[in-house]
Amino acid sequence: MTRRKALIGLSALTLVLAGCGGGGDGGEAADPAADSSLSRAGAMADFGVNQQFKATEPLEFEVLYNNHSFYPNKNDWLFWEELTKRTNVKIKPIEVPLSDYEQKRGLLVGSGQAPLIIPKTYPGQEDTFVSSGAILPVSDYIDLMPNFKDKVAKWRLEPELNTRRQADGRFYLLPGLHENVWVDYTLAVRTDIMEELNLEVPKTWDELYEVLKAMKAKYPDRYPMTDRWGDPTPGGNLFKLVAQAYGTKGGWEYQHATWDPAAGKFAYTGAMPQYKQMIEYLHKLVEEKLIDPESFTQQDEPAKQKFNSGKSFVISTNAQTLINDYRGPLEKAVKGAKVAKIPVPMGPVGEYKIGTRLENGIMISSKAKDHPNFVAMMQFIDWLWYSDEGQEFAKWGVEGTTYTKDSDGNYKIADDIDFIGLNPDASKHLQKDFGFGNGVFAYGGTTQLLQSTFSEEEKEFQDVMNARQQWPVDPPHPFTDEERERSTLWETPLKDHVTQNTLKFILGERDLSEWDAYVKELEAKNMTAYIDLVNAAAERFKKEHG
């Protein structure tokens, strides 16, 4: 079977949900909407899809709040005022700095001190808290969330949602839902240097290598590429992108197990031939001095300074960092400099866009079930995070104040307000001064809403990426509590060994001729036992729930 046929075959694999809120082996409650034990104070008697939620009495909910340094929380934001006006709910943000958010969240949830609503949790981060009973099995209560159910059904999100189910068939995280896979992270390239050297935009990683070689030949005293987002995850974005091109996982996306469609089972990621190919490619860049060897672990500020001062020409980016971190500072510092996002370079797996339609989302404290306003809280969450109107409000704000919308559904930001460079000379900022476009609340939704803030330049990037085929979703493989306890003992030593040796191989501190010895070292750290556990879990889940 060719790799392409295997991938196409896998794309047909879906584990069917027995309804988003039904009973049966999935472990979900029979019908929470009719459960008389749930507290309904403040809840609407009839709450449906795209219906404005408004509590029948004033309510207040504490929310763990990821306080972003670019737009720190302000109590007088229009977001807070208008949210209460529309929903009769006041949010009390429990502020945690962005830099400490994951650690603080873990401490609060583990100690039972977390607020009821815990947003900004990425899929997989909830696993740690499942066995303790600290977080709610939210799939039991999806019938209280008509907008969530509607989008899952309409966009056929069951395969992705199934990947978040635990061994008991439940899921414990309400993820943000996208209509389509959205690729944002890629590379930013100095297009003026490309023009100077008469170079075409590289479409593959091999072509990027040739571009970097040409830049090095012209500017031998510089590293053509430096990179950011290497702390705390070495190689963060870059390892992720290169690994994807070879059909495996790295950097931010690294997981111990990667589905091998040709073999029909999971393989240990850090020992896969494809992972070795990623390492070989990056080692070649280091060996030929095409990339700054500090790239994989340096802080963001030095990386940005090198790029914005003209000492390097290629760096990782997304849409916002292109505008906020590079374009303005670079154009001021280097006369005639121009920078743009390029479509993610491709590799041996071909023209795929790799990603998930699940965004970071919300855990709910298990204490919430006994709260007098539990049903109202679930309705509120459903409206704000999952209804079309709530998503529009969280992203754009108040029509006629922060934006206008024409009859075709096109949005226009107010003349005196800026947001990701849409109105760069404006005196006010949508996030900083109004609280909209806030990553705690504004994510997910239709492709039209997602792209409503995109510049023409970004839309062109998205058109290229959206023409690519979506990478198939991995089969679910949730562990039981006992299996998770066992796997946890193995995961940290394995991950540490992979991380350390990935860097050593790339930097030339360990010769690639020692790859087989490295794999044997992983085997000594229970790699084979771990991957056997994963494959057994996948088979069990398929048998019991698929």
Coordinates of C-alpha atoms in Angstrom, one line a residue:
M1 CA 0.0 0.0 0.0
T2 CA 1.4 3.4 -0.9
R3 CA 1.7 6.1 1.7
R4 CA -0.9 8.2 -0.1
K5 CA -3.4 5.4 -0.3
A6 CA -2.9 4.6 3.3
L7 CA -3.6 8.2 4.2
I8 CA -6.7 8.4 2.1
G9 CA -7.9 5.1 3.7
L10 CA -7.3 6.5 7.1
S11 CA -9.3 9.7 6.3
A12 CA -12.4 7.5 6.2
L13 CA -11.8 6.2 9.7
T14 CA -14.2 7.8 12.1
L15 CA -15.3 6.6 15.5
V16 CA -19.0 7.3 15.6
L17 CA -20.4 9.2 18.6
A18 CA -23.6 7.8 20.1
G19 CA -24.9 11.4 20.0
C20 CA -23.2 14.3 21.7
G21 CA -25.2 13.8 24.8
G22 CA -26.6 10.4 24.9
G23 CA -26.3 7.5 27.3
G24 CA -24.8 4.1 26.7
D25 CA -21.2 2.9 26.8
G26 CA -19.8 6.4 26.3
G27 CA -20.6 7.1 29.9
E28 CA -22.7 10.2 29.2
A29 CA -25.8 11.1 31.3
A30 CA -29.1 10.1 29.7
D31 CA -30.4 13.7 29.4
P32 CA -29.0 16.4 31.5
A33 CA -31.6 18.8 30.2
A34 CA -34.3 16.8 32.0
D35 CA -32.1 16.0 35.1
S36 CA -34.0 17.4 38.0
S37 CA -30.9 17.1 40.3
L38 CA -29.1 19.8 38.3
S39 CA -29.4 23.3 39.8
R40 CA -31.2 25.6 37.4
A41 CA -31.4 28.9 39.2
G42 CA -30.9 31.7 36.7
A43 CA -31.1 29.4 33.7
M44 CA -33.3 30.0 30.7
A45 CA -36.2 27.6 30.4
D46 CA -35.8 27.4 26.6
F47 CA -32.3 28.0 25.2
G48 CA -31.5 27.1 21.6
V49 CA -29.1 27.5 18.8
N50 CA -28.0 31.1 18.2
Q51 CA -30.5 32.4 20.8
Q52 CA -29.3 35.2 23.0
F53 CA -28.6 33.9 26.5
K54 CA -29.7 36.1 29.3
A55 CA -29.8 34.8 32.9
T56 CA -33.2 35.2 34.6
E57 CA -31.4 36.8 37.6
P58 CA -28.0 38.6 38.0
L59 CA -25.2 36.0 38.2
E60 CA -21.4 36.1 38.7
F61 CA -18.9 33.4 37.8
E62 CA -15.2 33.3 38.5
V63 CA -13.0 32.6 35.5
L64 CA -9.3 31.7 35.5
Y65 CA -7.9 34.5 33.4
N66 CA -4.7 34.3 31.3
N67 CA -3.5 37.9 31.5
H68 CA -1.7 38.6 28.3
S69 CA 1.2 41.1 28.5
F70 CA 0.2 42.7 25.2
Y71 CA -3.3 43.6 26.4
P72 CA -3.4 43.3 30.2
N73 CA -6.8 43.2 31.8
K74 CA -8.6 46.5 32.5
N75 CA -11.7 46.6 34.7
D76 CA -13.3 49.3 32.5
W77 CA -13.2 47.4 29.2
L78 CA -16.3 47.6 27.1
F79 CA -16.1 43.8 26.9
W80 CA -17.0 43.4 30.6
E81 CA -19.7 46.0 30.5
E82 CA -21.4 44.8 27.4
L83 CA -21.2 41.1 28.3
T84 CA -23.1 41.8 31.5
K85 CA -25.6 43.9 29.7
R86 CA -26.3 41.1 27.2
T87 CA -26.2 38.1 29.4
N88 CA -27.0 39.4 33.0
V89 CA -23.7 37.6 33.9
K90 CA -20.7 39.3 35.5
I91 CA -17.3 37.6 35.1
K92 CA -14.9 37.9 37.9
P93 CA -11.4 37.3 36.3
I94 CA -8.9 35.5 38.5
E95 CA -5.8 37.0 36.9
V96 CA -2.7 34.9 36.2
P97 CA 0.2 36.2 34.1
L98 CA 0.6 34.5 30.8
S99 CA 4.1 33.4 31.7
D100 CA 2.9 31.5 34.8
Y101 CA -0.5 30.3 33.5
E102 CA 0.1 26.6 33.0
Q103 CA 1.9 26.1 36.3
K104 CA -0.6 28.2 38.3
R105 CA -3.6 26.4 36.6
G106 CA -2.1 23.0 37.6
L107 CA -1.6 24.1 41.2
L108 CA -5.1 25.5 41.5
V109 CA -6.9 22.6 39.9
G110 CA -4.8 20.0 41.8
S111 CA -5.6 21.7 45.2
G112 CA -9.3 22.1 44.4
Q113 CA -9.0 25.9 44.5
A114 CA -9.6 26.6 40.8
P115 CA -12.5 28.8 39.8
L116 CA -15.5 27.0 38.1
I117 CA -14.5 28.0 34.6
I118 CA -10.9 27.3 33.4
P119 CA -10.3 28.5 29.9
K120 CA -7.1 28.5 27.8
T121 CA -6.5 24.8 28.2
Y122 CA -5.1 23.0 25.2
P123 CA -6.3 19.5 24.2
G124 CA -4.3 17.0 26.2
Q125 CA -3.6 19.3 29.1
E126 CA -6.7 18.1 30.8
D127 CA -5.4 14.5 31.0
T128 CA -3.5 15.1 34.2
F129 CA -6.6 16.1 36.1
V130 CA -9.0 13.3 35.0
S131 CA -8.2 10.6 37.5
S132 CA -8.4 12.9 40.5
G133 CA -12.0 13.9 39.7
A134 CA -11.0 17.6 39.9
I135 CA -12.6 18.4 36.5
L136 CA -16.1 17.7 35.1
P137 CA -16.7 15.1 32.4
V138 CA -18.3 17.8 30.3
S139 CA -19.5 15.3 27.7
D140 CA -22.2 14.3 30.2
Y141 CA -23.7 17.7 29.9
I142 CA -23.5 18.6 26.3
D143 CA -27.3 18.6 25.9
L144 CA -27.2 21.8 27.9
M145 CA -25.1 23.3 25.1
P146 CA -27.1 23.5 21.9
N147 CA -24.6 25.7 20.0
F148 CA -21.7 23.3 20.8
K149 CA -23.8 20.3 19.6
D150 CA -24.9 22.1 16.5
K151 CA -21.4 22.9 15.4
V152 CA -20.1 19.4 16.1
A153 CA -22.8 17.9 14.0
K154 CA -22.8 20.5 11.2
W155 CA -19.0 20.5 10.7
R156 CA -18.7 16.7 11.3
L157 CA -16.2 17.2 14.1
E158 CA -16.8 13.8 15.7
P159 CA -13.4 12.3 14.6
E160 CA -11.5 15.2 16.2
L161 CA -13.7 15.2 19.3
N162 CA -13.2 11.4 19.7
T163 CA -9.5 12.1 20.1
R164 CA -10.2 13.9 23.3
R165 CA -12.2 11.0 24.9
Q166 CA -10.8 9.2 27.8
A167 CA -10.9 5.5 28.4
D168 CA -14.3 5.8 30.0
G169 CA -15.6 7.2 26.7
R170 CA -16.1 10.7 28.1
F171 CA -14.3 14.0 27.3
Y172 CA -13.3 16.4 30.0
L173 CA -12.4 19.5 27.9
L174 CA -14.7 21.7 25.9
P175 CA -12.4 22.6 23.0
G176 CA -12.8 25.6 20.7
L177 CA -14.3 24.5 17.4
H178 CA -13.1 25.6 14.0
E179 CA -15.1 25.0 10.8
N180 CA -11.9 24.2 8.9
V181 CA -8.2 23.5 9.8
W182 CA -6.5 26.8 10.2
V183 CA -2.8 27.0 9.6
D184 CA -1.2 30.2 11.0
Y185 CA 2.3 29.4 12.1
T186 CA 5.0 29.4 9.3
L187 CA 8.1 31.3 8.4
A188 CA 8.6 35.0 7.8
V189 CA 11.1 35.8 5.0
R190 CA 12.8 39.1 4.0
T191 CA 11.3 39.5 0.6
D192 CA 13.6 42.4 -0.3
I193 CA 16.6 40.1 0.0
M194 CA 14.7 37.5 -2.1
E195 CA 14.2 40.1 -4.8
E196 CA 17.8 41.3 -4.5
L197 CA 19.0 37.7 -5.2
N198 CA 16.3 37.0 -7.8
L199 CA 14.9 34.1 -5.7
E200 CA 11.5 32.5 -5.9
V201 CA 9.4 31.9 -2.8
P202 CA 10.4 28.3 -1.6
K203 CA 7.7 25.8 -1.9
T204 CA 9.5 22.9 -0.2
W205 CA 12.1 22.6 2.6
D206 CA 14.7 21.6 0.0
E207 CA 14.0 24.8 -1.9
L208 CA 14.3 26.7 1.4
Y209 CA 17.7 25.2 1.8
E210 CA 18.8 26.5 -1.6
V211 CA 17.4 30.0 -0.7
L212 CA 19.4 30.0 2.6
K213 CA 22.5 28.9 0.7
A214 CA 22.1 31.8 -1.7
M215 CA 21.6 34.2 1.2
K216 CA 24.7 32.9 2.9
A217 CA 26.8 33.2 -0.3
K218 CA 25.8 36.9 -0.6
Y219 CA 26.1 37.7 3.2
P220 CA 28.8 35.2 4.5
D221 CA 29.1 37.0 7.8
R222 CA 25.5 36.3 8.8
Y223 CA 23.3 33.4 9.6
P224 CA 20.5 33.6 7.0
M225 CA 18.0 32.2 9.5
T226 CA 17.6 32.6 13.3
D227 CA 14.5 31.4 15.1
R228 CA 12.3 32.1 18.1
W229 CA 9.8 30.1 20.2
G230 CA 12.6 27.7 21.4
D231 CA 11.9 28.3 25.1
P232 CA 10.5 26.4 27.0
T233 CA 10.0 23.9 24.1
P234 CA 13.3 23.5 22.1
G235 CA 12.6 24.1 18.4
G236 CA 9.0 24.9 19.2
N237 CA 7.5 25.9 15.8
L238 CA 10.4 25.0 13.5
F239 CA 10.7 21.4 14.7
K240 CA 6.9 21.1 14.4
L241 CA 6.9 22.3 10.8
V242 CA 9.8 20.3 9.6
A243 CA 8.5 17.1 11.3
Q244 CA 5.1 17.5 9.7
A245 CA 6.8 17.6 6.3
Y246 CA 8.2 14.1 6.9
G247 CA 5.0 12.7 8.5
T248 CA 5.9 12.9 12.2
K249 CA 5.6 15.2 15.2
G250 CA 8.2 17.5 16.7
G251 CA 8.6 20.7 18.8
W252 CA 5.3 22.1 20.1
E253 CA 3.5 19.2 18.5
Y254 CA 5.7 16.4 19.9
Q255 CA 3.8 13.4 21.3
H256 CA 5.3 10.1 22.2
A257 CA 3.1 8.2 19.7
T258 CA 2.6 9.0 16.0
W259 CA 0.1 7.1 13.9
D260 CA 1.8 5.2 11.0
P261 CA -1.0 4.7 8.4
A262 CA 1.1 2.4 6.3
A263 CA 1.7 0.1 9.3
G264 CA -1.8 0.6 10.7
K265 CA -0.5 1.2 14.2
F266 CA 1.3 3.8 16.4
A267 CA 5.1 4.2 16.4
Y268 CA 7.3 5.8 18.9
T269 CA 7.8 9.3 17.5
G270 CA 11.4 10.0 18.6
A271 CA 12.6 6.7 17.1
M272 CA 10.8 6.9 13.7
P273 CA 12.8 7.1 10.5
Q274 CA 10.8 10.2 9.7
Y275 CA 11.9 11.8 12.9
K276 CA 15.5 11.1 11.9
Q277 CA 14.9 12.7 8.6
M278 CA 13.8 15.9 10.4
I279 CA 17.0 15.8 12.4
E280 CA 19.1 15.2 9.3
Y281 CA 17.6 18.2 7.6
L282 CA 18.1 20.6 10.5
H283 CA 21.6 19.3 11.1
K284 CA 22.5 20.1 7.5
L285 CA 21.4 23.7 8.1
V286 CA 23.5 24.0 11.2
E287 CA 26.5 22.3 9.7
E288 CA 26.5 24.7 6.7
K289 CA 25.9 27.7 9.0
L290 CA 22.6 28.5 7.4
I291 CA 20.8 28.7 10.7
D292 CA 21.9 30.3 14.0
P293 CA 22.7 27.4 16.3
E294 CA 21.1 29.4 19.2
S295 CA 17.8 29.3 17.4
F296 CA 16.5 26.2 19.1
T297 CA 16.7 27.3 22.7
Q298 CA 17.1 31.1 22.7
Q299 CA 14.6 33.5 24.2
D300 CA 12.3 35.4 21.9
E301 CA 13.8 38.9 22.4
P302 CA 17.3 38.1 21.1
A303 CA 15.8 36.3 18.1
K304 CA 13.6 39.3 17.3
Q305 CA 16.5 41.7 17.7
K306 CA 18.7 39.7 15.3
F307 CA 15.9 39.6 12.7
N308 CA 14.8 43.2 13.1
S309 CA 18.3 44.6 12.9
G310 CA 19.0 42.8 9.6
K311 CA 21.4 40.2 11.0
S312 CA 19.2 37.4 9.7
F313 CA 16.5 37.0 7.0
V314 CA 14.2 34.2 8.0
I315 CA 12.3 33.5 11.3
S316 CA 9.2 31.8 12.6
T317 CA 6.0 33.8 12.5
N318 CA 2.2 33.9 12.6
A319 CA -0.1 36.6 11.4
Q320 CA 0.0 38.7 14.5
T321 CA 3.8 38.5 15.1
L322 CA 4.4 39.4 11.5
I323 CA 2.6 42.7 12.1
N324 CA 3.3 43.3 15.8
D325 CA 6.9 42.0 16.2
Y326 CA 8.6 42.3 12.8
R327 CA 7.2 44.6 10.1
G328 CA 7.2 47.9 11.9
P329 CA 10.5 47.5 13.8
L330 CA 12.3 46.1 10.8
E331 CA 11.2 48.8 8.4
K332 CA 12.3 51.4 10.9
A333 CA 15.7 49.8 11.5
V334 CA 16.6 48.7 7.9
K335 CA 15.9 51.0 5.0
G336 CA 13.9 49.3 2.2
A337 CA 13.3 46.1 4.3
K338 CA 10.2 44.0 3.5
V339 CA 8.9 40.9 5.2
A340 CA 6.1 38.4 4.4
K341 CA 4.7 35.1 5.6
I342 CA 5.4 32.2 3.2
P343 CA 3.2 29.2 2.8
V344 CA 4.4 26.3 5.0
P345 CA 7.1 24.5 3.0
M346 CA 6.3 21.0 2.0
G347 CA 8.2 17.8 2.2
P348 CA 8.0 14.1 1.3
V349 CA 4.4 13.7 2.5
G350 CA 3.2 16.1 -0.1
E351 CA 0.5 18.8 -0.2
Y352 CA -1.1 18.5 3.2
K353 CA -2.2 21.1 5.7
I354 CA -1.6 19.5 9.0
G355 CA -3.5 20.6 12.1
T356 CA -6.7 20.1 14.0
R357 CA -10.0 21.9 14.0
L358 CA -10.0 21.8 17.8
E359 CA -8.6 24.9 19.5
N360 CA -7.7 25.5 23.2
G361 CA -10.8 25.3 25.3
I362 CA -12.4 25.1 28.7
M363 CA -12.1 22.8 31.7
I364 CA -14.9 23.0 34.3
S365 CA -14.3 22.4 37.9
S366 CA -16.1 19.3 39.2
K367 CA -17.5 21.6 41.9
A368 CA -19.6 23.3 39.3
K369 CA -22.2 20.4 39.2
D370 CA -23.3 21.3 42.7
H371 CA -23.4 25.1 42.1
P372 CA -26.9 26.6 42.3
N373 CA -26.4 28.2 38.8
F374 CA -24.8 25.2 37.1
V375 CA -27.3 25.0 34.1
A376 CA -27.2 28.7 33.7
M377 CA -23.4 28.6 33.6
M378 CA -23.4 25.9 30.9
Q379 CA -25.8 28.0 28.9
F380 CA -23.6 31.1 29.3
I381 CA -20.5 29.2 28.3
D382 CA -22.3 27.8 25.2
W383 CA -23.5 31.3 24.2
L384 CA -20.2 33.1 24.7
W385 CA -17.8 30.5 23.3
Y386 CA -19.9 28.6 20.8
S387 CA -22.8 30.6 19.4
D388 CA -22.3 32.6 16.2
E389 CA -23.4 35.8 18.0
G390 CA -21.2 35.2 21.1
Q391 CA -18.1 34.5 18.9
E392 CA -18.7 37.6 16.9
F393 CA -19.1 39.7 20.0
A394 CA -15.9 38.3 21.6
K395 CA -13.9 38.9 18.5
W396 CA -15.3 42.2 17.1
G397 CA -17.1 43.9 20.0
V398 CA -20.2 46.1 19.6
E399 CA -21.5 46.9 16.2
G400 CA -21.6 50.6 15.6
T401 CA -19.0 51.2 18.2
T402 CA -15.9 49.1 17.5
Y403 CA -17.0 47.9 14.0
T404 CA -19.6 48.0 11.2
K405 CA -20.8 45.1 9.0
D406 CA -22.2 45.4 5.5
S407 CA -25.1 43.4 4.0
D408 CA -22.6 40.8 2.7
G409 CA -21.3 40.1 6.1
N410 CA -18.0 42.0 5.7
Y411 CA -16.6 43.6 8.8
K412 CA -14.9 47.0 9.0
I413 CA -13.1 48.1 12.2
A414 CA -13.9 51.6 13.4
D415 CA -11.7 54.3 12.0
D416 CA -10.1 55.2 15.4
I417 CA -9.4 51.6 16.4
D418 CA -6.5 49.2 15.3
F419 CA -6.3 45.4 15.5
I420 CA -3.5 43.4 14.0
G421 CA -2.5 46.2 11.6
L422 CA -6.0 46.7 10.1
N423 CA -5.8 50.4 11.0
P424 CA -2.2 51.0 12.1
D425 CA -2.5 54.8 12.6
A426 CA -5.6 54.6 14.9
S427 CA -5.4 56.0 18.4
K428 CA -7.1 53.1 20.1
H429 CA -6.6 49.3 20.1
L430 CA -9.4 46.7 20.0
Q431 CA -7.6 44.4 22.5
K432 CA -5.8 46.9 24.7
D433 CA -8.5 49.5 25.1
F434 CA -11.7 47.5 24.7
G435 CA -10.9 43.9 25.6
F436 CA -12.2 42.3 22.4
G437 CA -10.2 39.9 20.3
N438 CA -9.0 38.5 23.6
G439 CA -7.5 35.0 23.4
V440 CA -9.3 33.9 26.5
F441 CA -12.7 34.3 24.8
A442 CA -12.2 34.8 21.1
Y443 CA -11.4 31.7 19.2
G444 CA -13.0 29.1 17.0
G445 CA -16.0 29.7 14.7
T446 CA -16.7 29.8 11.0
T447 CA -14.0 30.3 8.5
Q448 CA -15.8 33.5 7.5
L449 CA -15.5 34.9 11.0
L450 CA -11.9 33.6 11.3
Q451 CA -10.9 35.4 8.1
S452 CA -12.9 38.5 8.9
T453 CA -9.8 40.2 10.4
F454 CA -7.4 38.9 7.8
S455 CA -5.6 41.3 5.5
E456 CA -5.6 40.6 1.8
E457 CA -2.0 39.4 2.3
E458 CA -3.2 36.9 4.9
K459 CA -6.1 35.8 2.8
E460 CA -3.7 34.9 0.0
F461 CA -1.7 32.9 2.4
Q462 CA -4.8 31.1 3.6
D463 CA -5.9 30.4 0.0
V464 CA -2.7 28.5 -0.7
M465 CA -2.9 26.5 2.6
N466 CA -6.6 25.7 2.2
A467 CA -6.0 24.3 -1.3
R468 CA -4.1 21.5 0.4
Q469 CA -5.6 18.3 1.7
Q470 CA -6.3 17.9 5.4
W471 CA -4.1 15.4 7.2
P472 CA -6.1 12.5 8.6
V473 CA -7.0 12.4 12.3
D474 CA -5.2 9.9 14.5
P475 CA -7.3 7.2 16.1
P476 CA -8.1 7.7 19.8
H477 CA -6.0 5.8 22.3
P478 CA -6.9 6.9 25.8
F479 CA -5.3 5.2 28.8
T480 CA -7.1 3.8 31.8
D481 CA -6.1 5.3 35.2
E482 CA -3.7 2.3 35.8
E483 CA -2.2 2.7 32.3
R484 CA -1.8 6.4 32.7
E485 CA 0.0 5.9 36.0
R486 CA 2.4 3.4 34.4
S487 CA 2.9 5.6 31.3
T488 CA 3.6 8.6 33.4
L489 CA 6.6 6.9 34.9
W490 CA 8.0 6.3 31.5
E491 CA 7.1 9.5 29.7
T492 CA 9.4 12.0 31.3
P493 CA 12.6 10.0 31.0
L494 CA 11.7 9.2 27.4
K495 CA 10.8 12.8 26.5
D496 CA 13.9 14.2 28.2
H497 CA 16.1 11.7 26.3
V498 CA 14.5 12.5 23.0
T499 CA 14.8 16.3 23.6
Q500 CA 18.4 16.2 24.7
N501 CA 19.5 13.9 21.8
T502 CA 17.5 15.7 19.2
L503 CA 19.4 18.9 20.0
K504 CA 22.8 17.0 20.2
F505 CA 22.2 15.4 16.8
I506 CA 21.1 18.7 15.1
L507 CA 24.0 20.7 16.6
G508 CA 26.5 18.0 15.8
E509 CA 27.3 17.2 19.4
R510 CA 26.4 13.6 18.7
D511 CA 27.1 12.0 15.4
L512 CA 24.2 10.7 13.4
S513 CA 26.0 7.4 13.0
E514 CA 24.9 6.7 16.6
W515 CA 21.2 6.8 15.7
D516 CA 20.8 3.0 16.3
A517 CA 22.5 3.3 19.7
Y518 CA 20.1 6.2 20.6
V519 CA 17.1 4.0 19.7
K520 CA 18.4 1.2 21.9
E521 CA 18.8 3.8 24.7
L522 CA 15.1 4.6 24.3
E523 CA 14.2 0.9 24.4
A524 CA 16.1 0.7 27.7
K525 CA 13.8 3.5 28.9
N526 CA 10.7 1.4 28.1
M527 CA 9.9 2.8 24.7
T528 CA 8.6 -0.5 23.4
A529 CA 6.5 -1.1 26.5
Y530 CA 5.1 2.4 26.1
I531 CA 4.1 2.1 22.4
D532 CA 2.6 -1.4 23.1
L533 CA 0.4 0.3 25.7
V534 CA -0.7 2.9 23.2
N535 CA -1.6 0.4 20.5
A536 CA -3.5 -1.8 23.0
A537 CA -5.4 1.3 24.2
A538 CA -6.3 2.2 20.6
E539 CA -7.5 -1.3 19.9
R540 CA -9.6 -1.4 23.1
F541 CA -11.2 2.0 22.4
K542 CA -12.1 1.0 18.9
K543 CA -13.6 -2.2 20.1
E544 CA -15.6 -0.6 23.0
H545 CA -16.6 2.7 21.5
G546 CA -16.0 2.5 17.7

